[in-house]
Amino acid sequence: MIVVTGATGNVGRALVRMLTEERIPVTAVARHITAADVPPGVRAVAGDLAEPAGLRAAFDGARALFLLVAGQEPYAVLDAARAAGIREVVLLSSQGAGTRPAQYEHAALFEKAVRESGLDWTILRSGGMATNALAWAESIRTHRAAAAPFGDVGLPFVDPDDVAAVAAAVLREEAHRGATYTLTGPEATTPRERAAAIAAALGEPVRFTEQTREEAHALMARFMPLPAVEGTLAILGEPTDRERWVSPDAGRVLGRAPGTFAAWAERNAAAFR
Ligand SMILES: NC(=O)c1ccc[n+]([C@@H]2O[C@H](COP(=O)([O-])OP(=O)(O)OC[C@H]3O[C@@H](n4cnc5c(N)ncnc54)[C@H](OP(=O)(O)O)[C@@H]3O)[C@@H](O)[C@H]2O)c1
């Protein structure tokens, strides 16, 4: 049995589907989840990583945990996992935990707790995900427009299905234990190019407008804590060489190149139609 936290999210939902296709028993956890949110045969358990004591029922009988950075108590979550007999943890962290640990201190704390947990562990540091473009879904649907800051700064966004596929491989193969992988897509794309890729997938033009840093800051601060806003804007606007880097890790684990943003846009065109 594998416990997947964040099971209704972009990565978690794909991971639950992949493990289920491999006939691996899964317990799917999120704060708001019912049997209708998961494939037939998957156990859905409502649980909050901010309340580790309540996770014991979800953890019982599992061998491995796919863990999200959420809540403030990674040590208590990992204690509960160990007490329930879990032996392995795969953490979905952020690239920023390595490149900007002061601004990504939440993810850095989870990484430290995982390394000190006494469990077998693997850390997946995801770069920016293609699904961040879903923030444009409504404006593209309603008036074929997309806005973002730093329109011509390129970053190798990763397809969350590839993050999930790497997690599934890591949970299957012991060789990855103790590894920290950086997951990116196969090439850098700029926000302007991503809007154009969505337009190509739709077969209709999409107007791209560049926001100022201040406009983007104000919008992001509505749903993200301030250090995360600063860290994200720094990566989007002034990425370091390491943040522009196309990592080989996903390709090595998967035995194929990770998917392009254009391929993600084609698969997800319905969200923008
Ligand atoms: N987007 C990026 O560019 C990016 C880059 C690097 C790393 N990441 C990391 O990747 C993670 C997953 O990304 P995603 O796109 O799959 O996220 P997502 O689509 O926003 O989904 C988040 C999932 O986590 C669950 N969740 C949130 N808080 C929880 C809590 N306290 N306890 C239990 N479950 C909780 C949500 O369900 P409920 O709301 O029902 O609980 C949902 O299932 C993110 O959380 C982020 O830390 C993202």
CSV table of C-alpha atoms and ligand atoms in Angstrom, one decimal:
chain,number,residue,atom,x,y,z
A,1,MET,CA,0.0,0.0,0.0
A,2,ILE,CA,1.3,3.4,-0.9
A,3,VAL,CA,-0.1,6.6,0.7
A,4,VAL,CA,-0.4,9.5,-1.8
A,5,THR,CA,-0.9,12.9,-0.2
A,6,GLY,CA,-2.2,15.8,-2.4
A,7,ALA,CA,-4.1,13.0,-4.2
A,8,THR,CA,-6.5,15.4,-5.9
A,9,GLY,CA,-3.8,17.8,-7.2
A,10,ASN,CA,-2.1,17.9,-10.6
A,11,VAL,CA,0.7,15.6,-9.5
A,12,GLY,CA,-1.1,13.5,-7.0
A,13,ARG,CA,-4.0,12.7,-9.2
A,14,ALA,CA,-1.7,11.5,-12.0
A,15,LEU,CA,0.4,9.5,-9.5
A,16,VAL,CA,-2.7,7.7,-8.1
A,17,ARG,CA,-3.8,6.8,-11.7
A,18,MET,CA,-0.3,5.5,-12.6
A,19,LEU,CA,0.0,3.4,-9.4
A,20,THR,CA,-3.5,2.0,-9.9
A,21,GLU,CA,-2.7,1.1,-13.5
A,22,GLU,CA,0.3,-0.9,-12.1
A,23,ARG,CA,-2.2,-2.6,-9.7
A,24,ILE,CA,-0.4,-1.1,-6.6
A,25,PRO,CA,-2.9,-0.5,-3.8
A,26,VAL,CA,-3.2,3.2,-3.0
A,27,THR,CA,-4.6,5.3,-0.1
A,28,ALA,CA,-5.4,8.7,-1.5
A,29,VAL,CA,-5.2,11.6,1.0
A,30,ALA,CA,-6.3,15.3,0.7
A,31,ARG,CA,-8.2,17.6,3.1
A,32,HIS,CA,-11.3,17.4,0.9
A,33,ILE,CA,-11.6,14.0,-0.8
A,34,THR,CA,-14.3,11.4,-1.4
A,35,ALA,CA,-14.5,8.1,-3.2
A,36,ALA,CA,-15.8,10.1,-6.3
A,37,ASP,CA,-12.4,11.8,-6.6
A,38,VAL,CA,-10.3,8.6,-7.1
A,39,PRO,CA,-10.3,5.6,-9.4
A,40,PRO,CA,-12.4,2.6,-8.4
A,41,GLY,CA,-10.6,0.4,-5.8
A,42,VAL,CA,-8.6,3.3,-4.3
A,43,ARG,CA,-9.1,4.1,-0.7
A,44,ALA,CA,-9.8,7.8,-0.2
A,45,VAL,CA,-9.1,9.2,3.3
A,46,ALA,CA,-9.6,12.8,4.3
A,47,GLY,CA,-6.5,14.1,6.2
A,48,ASP,CA,-4.7,17.3,6.8
A,49,LEU,CA,-0.9,17.4,6.9
A,50,ALA,CA,-1.3,20.3,9.3
A,51,GLU,CA,-2.8,17.8,11.8
A,52,PRO,CA,-0.4,14.9,11.8
A,53,ALA,CA,-2.3,13.0,14.7
A,54,GLY,CA,-5.3,12.5,12.4
A,55,LEU,CA,-3.2,10.8,9.7
A,56,ARG,CA,-2.6,7.6,11.5
A,57,ALA,CA,-5.7,5.9,10.0
A,58,ALA,CA,-4.5,6.8,6.5
A,59,PHE,CA,-1.0,5.5,7.2
A,60,ASP,CA,-1.9,2.1,8.7
A,61,GLY,CA,-0.8,-0.8,6.7
A,62,ALA,CA,1.2,1.2,4.1
A,63,ARG,CA,4.9,0.7,3.1
A,64,ALA,CA,5.5,4.0,1.5
A,65,LEU,CA,4.4,7.7,1.6
A,66,PHE,CA,4.4,10.2,-1.2
A,67,LEU,CA,4.6,13.5,0.8
A,68,LEU,CA,3.7,17.0,-0.1
A,69,VAL,CA,5.2,20.2,1.5
A,70,ALA,CA,2.1,21.3,3.4
A,71,GLY,CA,1.4,22.0,7.1
A,72,GLN,CA,4.2,23.1,9.5
A,73,GLU,CA,5.1,19.8,11.2
A,74,PRO,CA,7.1,17.5,8.9
A,75,TYR,CA,8.7,15.8,11.9
A,76,ALA,CA,5.4,14.8,13.4
A,77,VAL,CA,4.1,13.6,10.1
A,78,LEU,CA,7.1,11.4,9.6
A,79,ASP,CA,6.9,10.1,13.2
A,80,ALA,CA,3.3,9.1,12.6
A,81,ALA,CA,4.4,7.4,9.3
A,82,ARG,CA,7.2,5.4,11.1
A,83,ALA,CA,4.9,4.5,13.9
A,84,ALA,CA,2.4,3.1,11.4
A,85,GLY,CA,5.1,0.9,9.8
A,86,ILE,CA,5.9,3.0,6.8
A,87,ARG,CA,9.5,2.4,5.6
A,88,GLU,CA,9.9,4.8,2.7
A,89,VAL,CA,9.1,8.4,1.9
A,90,VAL,CA,9.2,10.3,-1.4
A,91,LEU,CA,9.0,14.0,-0.9
A,92,LEU,CA,7.7,16.4,-3.6
A,93,SER,CA,9.9,19.5,-2.9
A,94,SER,CA,10.7,22.6,-5.0
A,95,GLN,CA,13.9,23.5,-6.9
A,96,GLY,CA,14.0,26.6,-4.8
A,97,ALA,CA,14.8,24.6,-1.7
A,98,GLY,CA,18.2,24.0,-3.3
A,99,THR,CA,18.7,27.3,-5.2
A,100,ARG,CA,17.1,29.8,-2.7
A,101,PRO,CA,16.7,28.0,0.7
A,102,ALA,CA,16.1,31.2,2.6
A,103,GLN,CA,13.0,32.0,0.5
A,104,TYR,CA,11.9,28.3,0.3
A,105,GLU,CA,12.6,27.6,3.9
A,106,HIS,CA,9.3,25.6,4.2
A,107,ALA,CA,10.4,23.1,1.5
A,108,ALA,CA,14.0,23.1,2.9
A,109,LEU,CA,12.6,22.2,6.4
A,110,PHE,CA,10.7,19.3,4.9
A,111,GLU,CA,13.8,18.1,3.1
A,112,LYS,CA,15.8,18.2,6.3
A,113,ALA,CA,13.1,16.3,8.2
A,114,VAL,CA,12.9,13.6,5.5
A,115,ARG,CA,16.7,13.1,5.5
A,116,GLU,CA,16.7,12.8,9.3
A,117,SER,CA,13.6,10.6,9.4
A,118,GLY,CA,15.3,7.2,9.5
A,119,LEU,CA,13.1,6.1,6.6
A,120,ASP,CA,14.4,5.3,3.1
A,121,TRP,CA,13.9,8.6,1.2
A,122,THR,CA,14.0,10.2,-2.2
A,123,ILE,CA,13.5,14.0,-2.8
A,124,LEU,CA,12.0,15.3,-6.0
A,125,ARG,CA,12.8,19.0,-6.5
A,126,SER,CA,10.3,20.2,-9.1
A,127,GLY,CA,10.9,23.3,-11.2
A,128,GLY,CA,7.9,25.4,-12.2
A,129,MET,CA,5.1,23.2,-13.5
A,130,ALA,CA,3.3,23.6,-16.9
A,131,THR,CA,0.0,23.6,-14.9
A,132,ASN,CA,0.9,27.1,-13.6
A,133,ALA,CA,-0.5,28.2,-17.0
A,134,LEU,CA,-4.0,27.1,-15.8
A,135,ALA,CA,-4.0,30.5,-14.1
A,136,TRP,CA,-4.7,31.8,-17.6
A,137,ALA,CA,-7.6,29.4,-18.2
A,138,GLU,CA,-10.4,31.9,-17.5
A,139,SER,CA,-8.9,34.9,-19.3
A,140,ILE,CA,-8.0,32.7,-22.4
A,141,ARG,CA,-11.5,31.1,-22.3
A,142,THR,CA,-13.3,34.4,-22.0
A,143,HIS,CA,-11.2,36.8,-24.1
A,144,ARG,CA,-8.3,34.9,-25.5
A,145,ALA,CA,-5.8,36.9,-23.4
A,146,ALA,CA,-2.9,35.9,-21.1
A,147,ALA,CA,-0.8,38.1,-18.8
A,148,ALA,CA,2.4,37.4,-16.9
A,149,PRO,CA,5.5,39.2,-15.7
A,150,PHE,CA,8.9,38.7,-17.4
A,151,GLY,CA,7.4,37.7,-20.7
A,152,ASP,CA,10.8,36.9,-22.4
A,153,VAL,CA,12.5,35.1,-19.6
A,154,GLY,CA,12.8,31.4,-20.3
A,155,LEU,CA,12.5,28.5,-17.8
A,156,PRO,CA,12.3,24.8,-18.4
A,157,PHE,CA,8.8,24.2,-17.0
A,158,VAL,CA,8.0,20.5,-16.2
A,159,ASP,CA,4.9,18.5,-17.0
A,160,PRO,CA,3.3,17.4,-13.7
A,161,ASP,CA,2.6,14.0,-15.3
A,162,ASP,CA,6.3,13.6,-15.7
A,163,VAL,CA,6.8,14.5,-12.0
A,164,ALA,CA,4.2,11.8,-11.2
A,165,ALA,CA,5.9,9.3,-13.5
A,166,VAL,CA,9.2,9.9,-11.8
A,167,ALA,CA,7.6,9.4,-8.4
A,168,ALA,CA,6.0,6.2,-9.5
A,169,ALA,CA,9.4,4.9,-10.8
A,170,VAL,CA,11.1,5.9,-7.6
A,171,LEU,CA,8.5,4.1,-5.5
A,172,ARG,CA,9.0,1.0,-7.7
A,173,GLU,CA,12.8,0.9,-7.9
A,174,GLU,CA,15.1,0.8,-4.9
A,175,ALA,CA,18.0,2.3,-6.9
A,176,HIS,CA,16.7,5.9,-6.3
A,177,ARG,CA,16.9,5.8,-2.5
A,178,GLY,CA,18.9,8.6,-1.0
A,179,ALA,CA,18.8,10.6,-4.3
A,180,THR,CA,17.7,14.2,-4.7
A,181,TYR,CA,16.5,14.8,-8.2
A,182,THR,CA,15.8,18.1,-9.9
A,183,LEU,CA,12.8,17.8,-12.3
A,184,THR,CA,12.5,20.1,-15.3
A,185,GLY,CA,11.1,19.9,-18.8
A,186,PRO,CA,13.3,19.4,-21.9
A,187,GLU,CA,13.7,23.0,-22.9
A,188,ALA,CA,13.2,26.6,-21.6
A,189,THR,CA,10.1,28.4,-22.7
A,190,THR,CA,9.1,32.0,-22.0
A,191,PRO,CA,5.7,33.1,-20.8
A,192,ARG,CA,5.1,34.6,-24.3
A,193,GLU,CA,6.0,31.3,-25.9
A,194,ARG,CA,3.8,29.4,-23.6
A,195,ALA,CA,0.8,31.6,-24.5
A,196,ALA,CA,1.7,31.0,-28.2
A,197,ALA,CA,1.8,27.2,-27.6
A,198,ILE,CA,-1.7,27.4,-26.0
A,199,ALA,CA,-2.9,29.5,-29.0
A,200,ALA,CA,-1.5,26.8,-31.4
A,201,ALA,CA,-3.3,24.1,-29.4
A,202,LEU,CA,-6.5,26.0,-29.7
A,203,GLY,CA,-6.0,27.0,-33.3
A,204,GLU,CA,-6.8,30.6,-32.4
A,205,PRO,CA,-4.7,33.6,-31.4
A,206,VAL,CA,-4.1,34.5,-27.8
A,207,ARG,CA,-3.0,38.1,-26.9
A,208,PHE,CA,-0.1,38.2,-24.4
A,209,THR,CA,0.4,41.2,-22.1
A,210,GLU,CA,3.4,41.6,-19.9
A,211,GLN,CA,2.6,42.5,-16.3
A,212,THR,CA,4.9,44.7,-14.2
A,213,ARG,CA,6.6,43.0,-11.3
A,214,GLU,CA,4.4,45.0,-8.9
A,215,GLU,CA,1.2,43.9,-10.7
A,216,ALA,CA,2.3,40.2,-10.5
A,217,HIS,CA,3.3,40.6,-6.8
A,218,ALA,CA,-0.1,42.0,-5.9
A,219,LEU,CA,-1.9,39.1,-7.6
A,220,MET,CA,0.3,36.4,-6.2
A,221,ALA,CA,0.1,37.8,-2.7
A,222,ARG,CA,-3.6,37.0,-2.7
A,223,PHE,CA,-2.9,33.2,-2.5
A,224,MET,CA,0.7,32.8,-1.6
A,225,PRO,CA,2.8,33.7,1.6
A,226,LEU,CA,5.0,36.7,1.0
A,227,PRO,CA,8.4,34.8,1.1
A,228,ALA,CA,7.1,32.4,-1.5
A,229,VAL,CA,5.9,35.4,-3.7
A,230,GLU,CA,9.4,37.0,-3.5
A,231,GLY,CA,11.1,33.6,-4.2
A,232,THR,CA,8.9,32.8,-7.1
A,233,LEU,CA,9.2,36.3,-8.7
A,234,ALA,CA,13.0,36.1,-8.3
A,235,ILE,CA,13.1,32.8,-10.1
A,236,LEU,CA,10.7,34.0,-12.9
A,237,GLY,CA,12.5,37.3,-13.4
A,238,GLU,CA,16.1,36.8,-12.6
A,239,PRO,CA,16.7,33.0,-12.7
A,240,THR,CA,20.2,31.8,-11.8
A,241,ASP,CA,22.1,29.5,-14.2
A,242,ARG,CA,21.0,26.6,-12.1
A,243,GLU,CA,17.3,27.6,-12.4
A,244,ARG,CA,17.6,27.9,-16.2
A,245,TRP,CA,19.4,24.5,-16.4
A,246,VAL,CA,17.6,21.6,-18.2
A,247,SER,CA,18.1,18.8,-15.7
A,248,PRO,CA,18.8,15.3,-17.0
A,249,ASP,CA,17.2,13.6,-14.0
A,250,ALA,CA,13.7,13.1,-15.3
A,251,GLY,CA,15.0,11.7,-18.5
A,252,ARG,CA,17.4,9.3,-16.7
A,253,VAL,CA,14.7,8.0,-14.4
A,254,LEU,CA,12.0,7.7,-17.1
A,255,GLY,CA,14.3,6.4,-19.9
A,256,ARG,CA,12.7,9.0,-22.3
A,257,ALA,CA,12.8,12.7,-22.7
A,258,PRO,CA,10.3,14.6,-20.5
A,259,GLY,CA,7.3,16.2,-22.3
A,260,THR,CA,7.4,19.7,-23.8
A,261,PHE,CA,5.1,22.6,-22.8
A,262,ALA,CA,3.5,22.4,-26.3
A,263,ALA,CA,2.6,18.7,-25.7
A,264,TRP,CA,1.1,19.6,-22.3
A,265,ALA,CA,-0.9,22.4,-23.9
A,266,GLU,CA,-2.3,20.1,-26.6
A,267,ARG,CA,-3.3,17.5,-24.0
A,268,ASN,CA,-5.0,20.3,-21.9
A,269,ALA,CA,-6.4,22.5,-24.6
A,270,ALA,CA,-10.0,21.9,-23.3
A,271,ALA,CA,-9.2,23.9,-20.2
A,272,PHE,CA,-8.6,27.0,-22.4
A,273,ARG,CA,-11.4,26.5,-24.9
B,1,LIG,N1,3.3,24.6,-9.2
B,1,LIG,C1,4.6,24.6,-9.3
B,1,LIG,O1,5.2,25.3,-10.1
B,1,LIG,C2,5.4,23.8,-8.2
B,1,LIG,C3,6.8,23.9,-8.3
B,1,LIG,C4,7.5,23.1,-7.4
B,1,LIG,C5,6.9,22.4,-6.4
B,1,LIG,N2,5.6,22.4,-6.3
B,1,LIG,C6,4.9,21.7,-5.2
B,1,LIG,O2,4.2,20.6,-5.8
B,1,LIG,C7,3.0,20.4,-5.0
B,1,LIG,C8,1.9,19.7,-5.7
B,1,LIG,O3,1.6,20.5,-6.9
B,1,LIG,P1,0.2,20.3,-7.6
B,1,LIG,O4,0.2,21.2,-8.8
B,1,LIG,O5,-0.1,18.9,-7.7
B,1,LIG,O6,-0.7,21.0,-6.4
B,1,LIG,P2,-2.3,21.3,-6.5
B,1,LIG,O7,-2.8,20.9,-7.8
B,1,LIG,O8,-2.5,22.6,-5.9
B,1,LIG,O9,-2.8,20.2,-5.4
B,1,LIG,C9,-2.5,20.2,-4.1
B,1,LIG,C10,-3.0,19.0,-3.4
B,1,LIG,O10,-2.6,18.9,-2.1
B,1,LIG,C11,-3.8,18.8,-1.2
B,1,LIG,N3,-3.4,19.5,0.0
B,1,LIG,C12,-3.1,20.9,0.1
B,1,LIG,N4,-2.9,21.2,1.4
B,1,LIG,C13,-3.0,20.0,2.1
B,1,LIG,C14,-2.8,19.7,3.5
B,1,LIG,N5,-2.6,20.6,4.4
B,1,LIG,N6,-3.0,18.4,3.8
B,1,LIG,C15,-3.3,17.4,2.9
B,1,LIG,N7,-3.5,17.7,1.6
B,1,LIG,C16,-3.3,19.0,1.2
B,1,LIG,C17,-4.9,19.4,-2.1
B,1,LIG,O11,-6.2,19.0,-1.7
B,1,LIG,P3,-7.0,19.7,-0.5
B,1,LIG,O12,-7.0,21.2,-0.9
B,1,LIG,O13,-8.4,19.1,-0.6
B,1,LIG,O14,-6.3,19.4,0.7
B,1,LIG,C18,-4.5,18.8,-3.4
B,1,LIG,O15,-4.8,17.5,-3.5
B,1,LIG,C19,2.7,21.8,-4.5
B,1,LIG,O16,2.0,21.7,-3.2
B,1,LIG,C20,4.0,22.5,-4.4
B,1,LIG,O17,4.5,22.4,-3.0
B,1,LIG,C21,4.8,23.1,-7.2
